[in-house]
Tab-separated table of C-alpha atoms in Angstrom:
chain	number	residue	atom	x	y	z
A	18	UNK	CA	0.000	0.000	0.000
A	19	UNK	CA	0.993	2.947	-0.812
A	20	UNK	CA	1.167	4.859	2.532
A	21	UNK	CA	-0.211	7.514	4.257
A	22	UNK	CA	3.746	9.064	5.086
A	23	UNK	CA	4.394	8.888	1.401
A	24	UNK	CA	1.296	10.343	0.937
A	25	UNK	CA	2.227	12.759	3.144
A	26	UNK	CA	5.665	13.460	2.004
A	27	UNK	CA	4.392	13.995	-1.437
A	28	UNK	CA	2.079	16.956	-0.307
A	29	UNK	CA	5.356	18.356	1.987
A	30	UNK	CA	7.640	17.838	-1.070
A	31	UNK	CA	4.624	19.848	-3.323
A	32	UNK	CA	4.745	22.751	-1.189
A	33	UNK	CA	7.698	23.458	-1.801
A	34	UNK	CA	8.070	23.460	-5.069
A	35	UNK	CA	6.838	27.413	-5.395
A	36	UNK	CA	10.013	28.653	-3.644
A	37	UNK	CA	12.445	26.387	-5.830
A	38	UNK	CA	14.184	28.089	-7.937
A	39	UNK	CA	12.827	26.537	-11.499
A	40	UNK	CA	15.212	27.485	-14.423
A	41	UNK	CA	13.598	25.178	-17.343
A	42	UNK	CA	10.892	27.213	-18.115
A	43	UNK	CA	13.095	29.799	-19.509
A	44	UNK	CA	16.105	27.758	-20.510
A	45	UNK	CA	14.440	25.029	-23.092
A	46	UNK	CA	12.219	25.146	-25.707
A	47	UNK	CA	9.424	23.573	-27.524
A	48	UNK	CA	8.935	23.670	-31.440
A	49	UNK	CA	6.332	25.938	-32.564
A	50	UNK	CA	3.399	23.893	-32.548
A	51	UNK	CA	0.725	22.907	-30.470
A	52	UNK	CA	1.062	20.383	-27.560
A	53	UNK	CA	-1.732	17.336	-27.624
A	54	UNK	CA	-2.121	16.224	-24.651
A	55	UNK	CA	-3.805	12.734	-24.923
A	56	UNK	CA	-7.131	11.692	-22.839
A	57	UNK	CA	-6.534	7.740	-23.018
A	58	UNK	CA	-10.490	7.297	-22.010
A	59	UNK	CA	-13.571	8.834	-23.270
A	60	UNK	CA	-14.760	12.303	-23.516
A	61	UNK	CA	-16.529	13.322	-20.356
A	62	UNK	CA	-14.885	11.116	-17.521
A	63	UNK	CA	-12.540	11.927	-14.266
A	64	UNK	CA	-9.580	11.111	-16.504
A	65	UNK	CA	-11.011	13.305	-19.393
A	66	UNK	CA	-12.457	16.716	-16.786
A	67	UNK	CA	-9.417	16.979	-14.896
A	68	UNK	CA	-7.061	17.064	-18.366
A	69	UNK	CA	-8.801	19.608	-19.486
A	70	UNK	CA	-8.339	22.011	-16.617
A	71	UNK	CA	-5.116	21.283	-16.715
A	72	UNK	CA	-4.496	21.973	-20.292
A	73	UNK	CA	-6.035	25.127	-19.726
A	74	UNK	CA	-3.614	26.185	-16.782
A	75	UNK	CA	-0.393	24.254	-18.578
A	76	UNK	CA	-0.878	26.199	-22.104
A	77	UNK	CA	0.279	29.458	-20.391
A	78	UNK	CA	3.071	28.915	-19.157
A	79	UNK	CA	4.559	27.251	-21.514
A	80	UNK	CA	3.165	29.859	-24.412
A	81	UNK	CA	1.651	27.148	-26.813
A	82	UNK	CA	-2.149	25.923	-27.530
A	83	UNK	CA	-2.497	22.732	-25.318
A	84	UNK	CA	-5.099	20.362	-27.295
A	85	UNK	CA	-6.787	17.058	-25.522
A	86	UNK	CA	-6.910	14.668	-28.073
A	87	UNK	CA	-9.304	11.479	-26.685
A	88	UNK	CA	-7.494	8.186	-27.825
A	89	UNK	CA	-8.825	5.484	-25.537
A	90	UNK	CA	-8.738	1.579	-25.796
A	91	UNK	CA	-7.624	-1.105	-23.054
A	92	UNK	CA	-8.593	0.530	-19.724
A	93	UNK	CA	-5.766	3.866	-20.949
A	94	UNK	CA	-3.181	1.447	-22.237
A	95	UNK	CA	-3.800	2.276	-25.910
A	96	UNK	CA	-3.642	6.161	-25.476
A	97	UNK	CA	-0.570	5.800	-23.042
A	98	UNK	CA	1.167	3.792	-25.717
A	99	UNK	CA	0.553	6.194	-28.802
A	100	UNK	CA	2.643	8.968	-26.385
A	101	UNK	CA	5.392	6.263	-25.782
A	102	UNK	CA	5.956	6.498	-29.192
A	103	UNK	CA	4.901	9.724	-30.525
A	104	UNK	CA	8.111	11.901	-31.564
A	105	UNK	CA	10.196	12.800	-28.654
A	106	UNK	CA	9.889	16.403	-28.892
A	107	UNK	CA	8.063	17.324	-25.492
A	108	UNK	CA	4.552	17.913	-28.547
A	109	UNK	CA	2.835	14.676	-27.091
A	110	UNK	CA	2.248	14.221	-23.667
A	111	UNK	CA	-0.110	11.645	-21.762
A	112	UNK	CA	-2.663	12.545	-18.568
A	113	UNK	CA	-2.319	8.627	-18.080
A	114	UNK	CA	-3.915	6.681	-14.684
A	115	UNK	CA	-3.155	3.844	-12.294
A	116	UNK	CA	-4.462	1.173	-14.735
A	117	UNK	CA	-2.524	1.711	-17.522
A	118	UNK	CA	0.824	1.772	-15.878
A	119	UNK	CA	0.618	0.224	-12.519
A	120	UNK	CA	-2.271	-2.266	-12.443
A	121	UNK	CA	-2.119	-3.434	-16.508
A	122	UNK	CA	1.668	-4.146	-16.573
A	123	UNK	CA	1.253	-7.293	-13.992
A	124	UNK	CA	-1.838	-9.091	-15.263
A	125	UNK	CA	-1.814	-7.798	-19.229
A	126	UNK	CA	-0.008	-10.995	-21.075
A	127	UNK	CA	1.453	-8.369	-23.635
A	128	UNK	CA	1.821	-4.909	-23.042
A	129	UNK	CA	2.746	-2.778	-26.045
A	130	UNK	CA	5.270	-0.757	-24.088
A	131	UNK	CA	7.371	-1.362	-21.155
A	132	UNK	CA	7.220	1.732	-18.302
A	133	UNK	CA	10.633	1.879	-17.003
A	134	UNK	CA	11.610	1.961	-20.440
A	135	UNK	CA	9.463	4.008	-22.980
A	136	UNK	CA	7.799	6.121	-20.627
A	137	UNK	CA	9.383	9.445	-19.005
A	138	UNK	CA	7.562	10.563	-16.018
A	139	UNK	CA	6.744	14.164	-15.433
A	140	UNK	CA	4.519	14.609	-12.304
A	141	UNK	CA	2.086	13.194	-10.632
A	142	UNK	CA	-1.454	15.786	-11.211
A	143	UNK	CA	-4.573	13.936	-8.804
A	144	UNK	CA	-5.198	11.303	-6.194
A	145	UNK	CA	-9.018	10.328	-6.225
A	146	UNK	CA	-10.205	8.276	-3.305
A	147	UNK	CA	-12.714	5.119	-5.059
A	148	UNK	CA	-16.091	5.435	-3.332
A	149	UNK	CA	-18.091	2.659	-1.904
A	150	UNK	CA	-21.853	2.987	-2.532
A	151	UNK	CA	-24.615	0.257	-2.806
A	152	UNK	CA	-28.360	0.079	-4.089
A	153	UNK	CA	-30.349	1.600	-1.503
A	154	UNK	CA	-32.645	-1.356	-1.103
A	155	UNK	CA	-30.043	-3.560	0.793
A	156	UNK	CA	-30.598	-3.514	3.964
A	157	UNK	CA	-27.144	-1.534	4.990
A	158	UNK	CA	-25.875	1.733	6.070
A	159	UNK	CA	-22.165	1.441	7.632
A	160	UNK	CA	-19.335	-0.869	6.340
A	161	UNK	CA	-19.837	-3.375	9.151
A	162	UNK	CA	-23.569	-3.796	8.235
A	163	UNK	CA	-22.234	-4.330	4.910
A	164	UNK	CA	-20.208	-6.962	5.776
A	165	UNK	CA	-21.839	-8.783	8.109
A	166	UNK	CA	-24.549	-9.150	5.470
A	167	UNK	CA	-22.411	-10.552	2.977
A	168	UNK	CA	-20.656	-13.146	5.373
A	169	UNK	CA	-24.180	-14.031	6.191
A	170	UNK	CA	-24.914	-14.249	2.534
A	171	UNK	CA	-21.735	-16.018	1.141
A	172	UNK	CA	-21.443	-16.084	-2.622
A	173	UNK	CA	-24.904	-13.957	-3.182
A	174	UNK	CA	-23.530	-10.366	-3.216
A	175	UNK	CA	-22.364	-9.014	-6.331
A	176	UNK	CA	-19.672	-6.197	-6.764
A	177	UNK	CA	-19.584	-4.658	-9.927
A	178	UNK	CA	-16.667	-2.897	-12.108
A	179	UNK	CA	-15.445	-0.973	-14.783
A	180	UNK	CA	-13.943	-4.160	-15.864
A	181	UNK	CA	-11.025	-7.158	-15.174
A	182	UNK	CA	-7.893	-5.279	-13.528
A	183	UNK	CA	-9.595	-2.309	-13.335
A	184	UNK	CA	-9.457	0.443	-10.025
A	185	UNK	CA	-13.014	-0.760	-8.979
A	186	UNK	CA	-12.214	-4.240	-9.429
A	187	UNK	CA	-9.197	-4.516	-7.075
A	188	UNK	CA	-10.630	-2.051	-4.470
A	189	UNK	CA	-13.740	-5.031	-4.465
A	190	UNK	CA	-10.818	-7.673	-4.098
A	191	UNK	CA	-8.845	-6.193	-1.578
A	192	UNK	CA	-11.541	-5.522	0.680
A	193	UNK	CA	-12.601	-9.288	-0.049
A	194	UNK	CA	-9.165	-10.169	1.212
A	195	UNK	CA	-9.507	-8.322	4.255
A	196	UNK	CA	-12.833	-9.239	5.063
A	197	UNK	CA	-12.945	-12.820	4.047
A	198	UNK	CA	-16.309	-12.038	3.058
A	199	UNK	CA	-17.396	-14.042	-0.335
A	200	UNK	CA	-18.538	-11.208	-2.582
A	201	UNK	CA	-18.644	-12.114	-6.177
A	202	UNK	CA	-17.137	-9.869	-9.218
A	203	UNK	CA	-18.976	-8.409	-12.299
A	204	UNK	CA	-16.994	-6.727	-14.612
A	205	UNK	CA	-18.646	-4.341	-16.857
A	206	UNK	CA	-17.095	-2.594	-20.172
A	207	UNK	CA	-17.236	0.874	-18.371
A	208	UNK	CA	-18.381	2.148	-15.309
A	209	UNK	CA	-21.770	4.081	-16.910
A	210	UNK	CA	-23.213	0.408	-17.380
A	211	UNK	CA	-22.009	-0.851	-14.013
A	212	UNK	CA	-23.577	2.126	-12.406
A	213	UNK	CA	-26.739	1.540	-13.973
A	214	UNK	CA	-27.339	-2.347	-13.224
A	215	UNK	CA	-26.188	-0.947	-9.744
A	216	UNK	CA	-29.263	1.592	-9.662
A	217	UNK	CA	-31.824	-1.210	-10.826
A	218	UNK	CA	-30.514	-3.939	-8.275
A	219	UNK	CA	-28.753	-6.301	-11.153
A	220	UNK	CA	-25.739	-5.820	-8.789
A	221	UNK	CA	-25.427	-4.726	-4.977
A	222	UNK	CA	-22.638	-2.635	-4.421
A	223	UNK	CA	-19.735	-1.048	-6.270
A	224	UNK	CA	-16.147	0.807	-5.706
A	225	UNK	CA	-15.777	3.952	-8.183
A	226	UNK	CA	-14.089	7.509	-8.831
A	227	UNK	CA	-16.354	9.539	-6.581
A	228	UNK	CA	-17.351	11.513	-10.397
A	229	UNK	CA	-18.993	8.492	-11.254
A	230	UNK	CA	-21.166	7.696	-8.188
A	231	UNK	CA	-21.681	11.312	-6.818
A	232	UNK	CA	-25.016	12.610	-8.519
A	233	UNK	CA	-26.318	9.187	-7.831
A	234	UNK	CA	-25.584	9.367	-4.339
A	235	UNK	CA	-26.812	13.541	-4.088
A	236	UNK	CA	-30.288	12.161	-5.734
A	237	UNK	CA	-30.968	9.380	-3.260
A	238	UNK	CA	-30.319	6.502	-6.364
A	239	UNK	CA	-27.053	4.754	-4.435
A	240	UNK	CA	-26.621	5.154	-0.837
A	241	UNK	CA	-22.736	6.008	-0.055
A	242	UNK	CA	-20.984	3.539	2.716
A	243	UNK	CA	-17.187	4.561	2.895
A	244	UNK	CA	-14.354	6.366	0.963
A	245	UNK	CA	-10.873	5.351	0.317
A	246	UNK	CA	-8.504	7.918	1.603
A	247	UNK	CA	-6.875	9.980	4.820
A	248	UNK	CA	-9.787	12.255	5.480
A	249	UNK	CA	-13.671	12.770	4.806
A	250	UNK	CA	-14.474	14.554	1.423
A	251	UNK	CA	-16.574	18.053	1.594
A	252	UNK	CA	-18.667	16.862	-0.319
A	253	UNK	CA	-19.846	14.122	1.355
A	254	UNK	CA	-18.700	14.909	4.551
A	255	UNK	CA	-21.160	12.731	6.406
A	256	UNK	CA	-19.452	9.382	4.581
A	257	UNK	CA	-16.635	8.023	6.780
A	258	UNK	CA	-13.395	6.665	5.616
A	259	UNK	CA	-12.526	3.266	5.146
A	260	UNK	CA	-9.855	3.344	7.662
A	261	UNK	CA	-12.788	4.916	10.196
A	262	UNK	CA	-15.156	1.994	9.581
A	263	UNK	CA	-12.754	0.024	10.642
A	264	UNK	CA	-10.728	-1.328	7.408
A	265	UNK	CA	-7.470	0.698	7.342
A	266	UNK	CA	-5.194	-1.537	4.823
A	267	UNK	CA	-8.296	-1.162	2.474
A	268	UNK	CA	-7.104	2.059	0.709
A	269	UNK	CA	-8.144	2.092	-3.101
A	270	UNK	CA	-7.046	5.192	-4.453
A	271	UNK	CA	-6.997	6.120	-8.162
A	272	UNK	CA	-4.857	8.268	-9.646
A	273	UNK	CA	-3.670	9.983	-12.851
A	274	UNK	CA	-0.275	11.049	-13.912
A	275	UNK	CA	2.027	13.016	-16.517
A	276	UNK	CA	3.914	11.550	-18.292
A	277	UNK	CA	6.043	11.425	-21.831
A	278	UNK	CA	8.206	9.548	-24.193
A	279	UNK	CA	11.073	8.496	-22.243
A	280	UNK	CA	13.430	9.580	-25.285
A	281	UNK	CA	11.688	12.971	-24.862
A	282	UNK	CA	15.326	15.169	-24.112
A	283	UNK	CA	15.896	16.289	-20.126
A	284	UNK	CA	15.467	20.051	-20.267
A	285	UNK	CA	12.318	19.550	-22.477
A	286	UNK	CA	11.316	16.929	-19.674
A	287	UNK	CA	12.186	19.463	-16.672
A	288	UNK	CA	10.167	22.200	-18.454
A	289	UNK	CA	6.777	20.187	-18.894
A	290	UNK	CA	7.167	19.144	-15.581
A	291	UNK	CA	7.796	22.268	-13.827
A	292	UNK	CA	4.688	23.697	-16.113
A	293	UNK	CA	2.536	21.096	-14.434
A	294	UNK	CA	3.579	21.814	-11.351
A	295	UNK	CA	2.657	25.249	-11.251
A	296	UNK	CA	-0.454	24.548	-12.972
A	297	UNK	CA	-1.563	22.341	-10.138
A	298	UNK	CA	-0.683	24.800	-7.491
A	299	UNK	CA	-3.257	26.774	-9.554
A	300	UNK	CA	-5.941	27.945	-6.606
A	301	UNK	CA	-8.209	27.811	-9.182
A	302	UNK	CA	-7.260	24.472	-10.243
A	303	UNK	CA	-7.001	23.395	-6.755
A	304	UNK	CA	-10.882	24.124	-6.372
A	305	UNK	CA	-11.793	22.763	-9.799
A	306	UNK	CA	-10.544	19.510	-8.958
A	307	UNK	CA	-11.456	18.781	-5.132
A	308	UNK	CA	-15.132	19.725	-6.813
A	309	UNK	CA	-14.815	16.503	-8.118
A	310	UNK	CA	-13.328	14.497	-5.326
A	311	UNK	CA	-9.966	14.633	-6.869
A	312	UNK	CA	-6.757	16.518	-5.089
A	313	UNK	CA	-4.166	18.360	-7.157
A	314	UNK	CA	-0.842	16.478	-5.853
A	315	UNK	CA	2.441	17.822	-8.110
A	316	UNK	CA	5.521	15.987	-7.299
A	317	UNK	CA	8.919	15.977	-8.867
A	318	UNK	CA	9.701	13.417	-11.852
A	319	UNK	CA	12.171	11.278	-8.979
A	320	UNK	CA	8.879	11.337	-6.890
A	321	UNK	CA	6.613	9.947	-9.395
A	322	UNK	CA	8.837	7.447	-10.423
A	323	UNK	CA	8.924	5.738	-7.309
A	324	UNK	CA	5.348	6.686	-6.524
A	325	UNK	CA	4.834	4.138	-9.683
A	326	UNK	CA	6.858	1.368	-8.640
A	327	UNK	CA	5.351	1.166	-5.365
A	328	UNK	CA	1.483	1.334	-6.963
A	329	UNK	CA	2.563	-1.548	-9.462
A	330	UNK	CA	4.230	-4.135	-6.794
A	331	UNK	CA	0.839	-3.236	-4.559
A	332	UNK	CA	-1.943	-3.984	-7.066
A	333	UNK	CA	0.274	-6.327	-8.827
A	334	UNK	CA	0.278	-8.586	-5.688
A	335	UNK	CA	-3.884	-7.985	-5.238
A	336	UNK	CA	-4.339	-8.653	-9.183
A	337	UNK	CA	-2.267	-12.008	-8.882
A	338	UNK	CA	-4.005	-13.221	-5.296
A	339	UNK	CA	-7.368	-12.218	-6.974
A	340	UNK	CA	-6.475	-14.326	-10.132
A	341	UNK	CA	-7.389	-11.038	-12.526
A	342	UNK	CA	-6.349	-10.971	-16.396
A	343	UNK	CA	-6.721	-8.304	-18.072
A	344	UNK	CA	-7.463	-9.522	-22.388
C-alpha cells in the first residue's frame, strides 16, 4: 500500500516546489506547434475533466495551444502507448492513470510498451479516493452492516466494475481479502453500465471515482458507505473513511499522472514538468478539482517514479491473489 507518510511526504515535497528556484521554463524550448495532450479514455470522464483544466492552466506557461486529443482503448493502455511512441519532442504528452501503468503491466499478457523503459515521467497531477456505494434497497448503512450481510450471505452479493484489472475491481478484491467475506465480481465494459445495473438492483454494491457515483448518491439513487482515503471529502462529509469503519489496509485510491516519451530530451522533460507543477498549485485548479473528489498532488519526476513502482508491486500482488487478467 501505498502509505499515508508517502502520501504525506508527497504533499510536503509539493509545497515546496513554489520557492524552488525553477530554471527550465526559460532555458528550453518547444517547437512551434501545439502540444496534444492525450485523454486515453472517453470524452466526459474523471480522466477526461481533470485534463482539461489542466491543459487550460499548462498552455500558459509554456506559451503554446495545449489540445486534448481522446485516444482510448484497453482501460488507458492504448492512449498511453501512442505517447510512448509519438516523436520525442516534449509535442505529445499523456494525462495517463493507475491502470494503464501500474495495475495493466502485472496481469496484461502483452503490453505494447514497457514503463521503465518508454515512458518518461513528469509529475504526478490527482489522487481520487474510489467510493463505496450500494443500491439503496439492501438492507445496509455502515461498512460493518455491509459486511456482516455478505458473510451471512456467502457467494450472493455481487460487486460490480469498470472491468477485469480495473481500479473498482481490485478495491472489491482487496476488501474481499480483508474481510474474508465471499462477494462475487462483475466486470462491466465501463463504469456508466455498471452504475446503472447498480441503480436497478442487477448488482449490490460497487467501488468507483467519486465523479462516477456522486449525482447518484446527491439524488438518493445509491446510498454512499465509505471512501478510500486519509480524510472525509466536503462533499460528502457525512461518509466516513474506510480506515474509520474500521478497514485501514483497504485504501483504493486512483490516480492519474504526466507523463512522456522516455526519449523525450531532459530540459524539455524538466520544463513540462515544472509547467505542471505550477499549474496544479493553480488555486483555481485546486478548487476545480477537489469539486470533483480529486486533489491536485504535483511531485517531482524522482517522486513519481517511485510513486509508480510502489502502486505496481501493490496492485500487482492484489491482481495475482485475486487471479485477474486483463485480455
Amino acid at each position: 500500500m501505498f502509505s499515508r507518510r508517502n502520501l504525506a511526504a508527497l504533499g510536503a515535497a509539493a509545497a515546496v516546489l513554489p520557492a524552488l528556484h525553477r530554471p527550465a521554463l526559460a532555458q528550453a524550448s518547444l517547437p512551434e506547434t501545439p502540444i496534444r495532450l492525450i485523454v486515453p479514455f472517453p470524452p466526459g470522464g474523471p480522466n477526461d475533466l481533470i485534463a482539461r483544466l489542466l491543459a487550460q492552466k499548462i498552455g500558459p506557461l509554456i506559451k503554446r495551444n495545449v489540445v486534448i486529443e481522446n485516444r482510448s482503448g484497453a482501460g488507458g493502455v492504448v492512449g498511453t502507448d501512442a505517447a510512448a511512441k509519438a516523436a520525442p519532442d516534449g509535442t505529445t504528452m499523456v494525462l495517463t492513470s493507475a491502470g494503464a501503468i501500474a495495475i495493466s503491466p502485472t496481469l496484461m499478457p502483452a503490453m505494447p510498451f514497457d514503463v521503465a523503459r518508454d515512458l518518461a515521467p513528469l509529475t504526478l497531477v490527482a489522487l481520487m479516493p474510489e467510493l463505496l456505494a450500494v443500491n439503496p434497497k439492501l438492507p445496509v448503512k455502515t461498512l460493518a452492516e455491509l459486511i456482516a450481510y455478505a458473510k451471512a450471505r456467502p457467494g450472493e452479493v455481487n460487486f460490480a466494475s469498470s472491468g477485469n484489472g480495473s481500479m473498482p475491481h481490485l478495491a472489491g478484491e482487496s476488501l474481499r481479502f480483508a474481510t474474508g467475506v465471499e462477494i462475487i465480481h462483475i466486470p462491466y465494459r465501463g463504469a456508466a453500465p455498471a452504475v446503472t445495473d447498480l441503480m436497478a438492483g442487477q448488482v449490490q454494491m460497487m467501488f468507483a471515482d467519486m465523479p462516477a457515483l456522486l449525482s447518484q448518491v446527491q439524488a438518493g439513487a445509491l446510498r454512499p458507505i465509505a471512501l478510500a482515503g486519509d480524510a472525509r471529502s466536503p462533499l460528502l462529509p457525512e461518509v466516513p473513511t474506510l480506515a474509520e469503519a474500521g478497514q485501514p489496509t483497504v485504501a483504493p485510491v486512483n490516480w492519474y499522472g504526466l507523463v512522456v516519451s522516455a526519449k523525450t530530451p531532459a530540459p524539455i522533460q524538466a520544463l513540462l514538468q515544472e509547467a505542471a507543477a505550477q499549474a496544479l498549485r493553480d488555486p483555481e485548479l485546486v478548487a476545480a478539482y477537489a469539486g470533483q473528489g480529486a486533489k491536485a498532488s504535483p511531485s517531482s519526476a524522482e517522486e513519481f517514479r517511485r510513486f509508480i513502482a510502489e502502486e505496481t508491486r501493490r496492485w500487482g500482488e492484489i491482481g495475482k491473489r485475486a487471479g485477474a487478467k486483463i485480455d
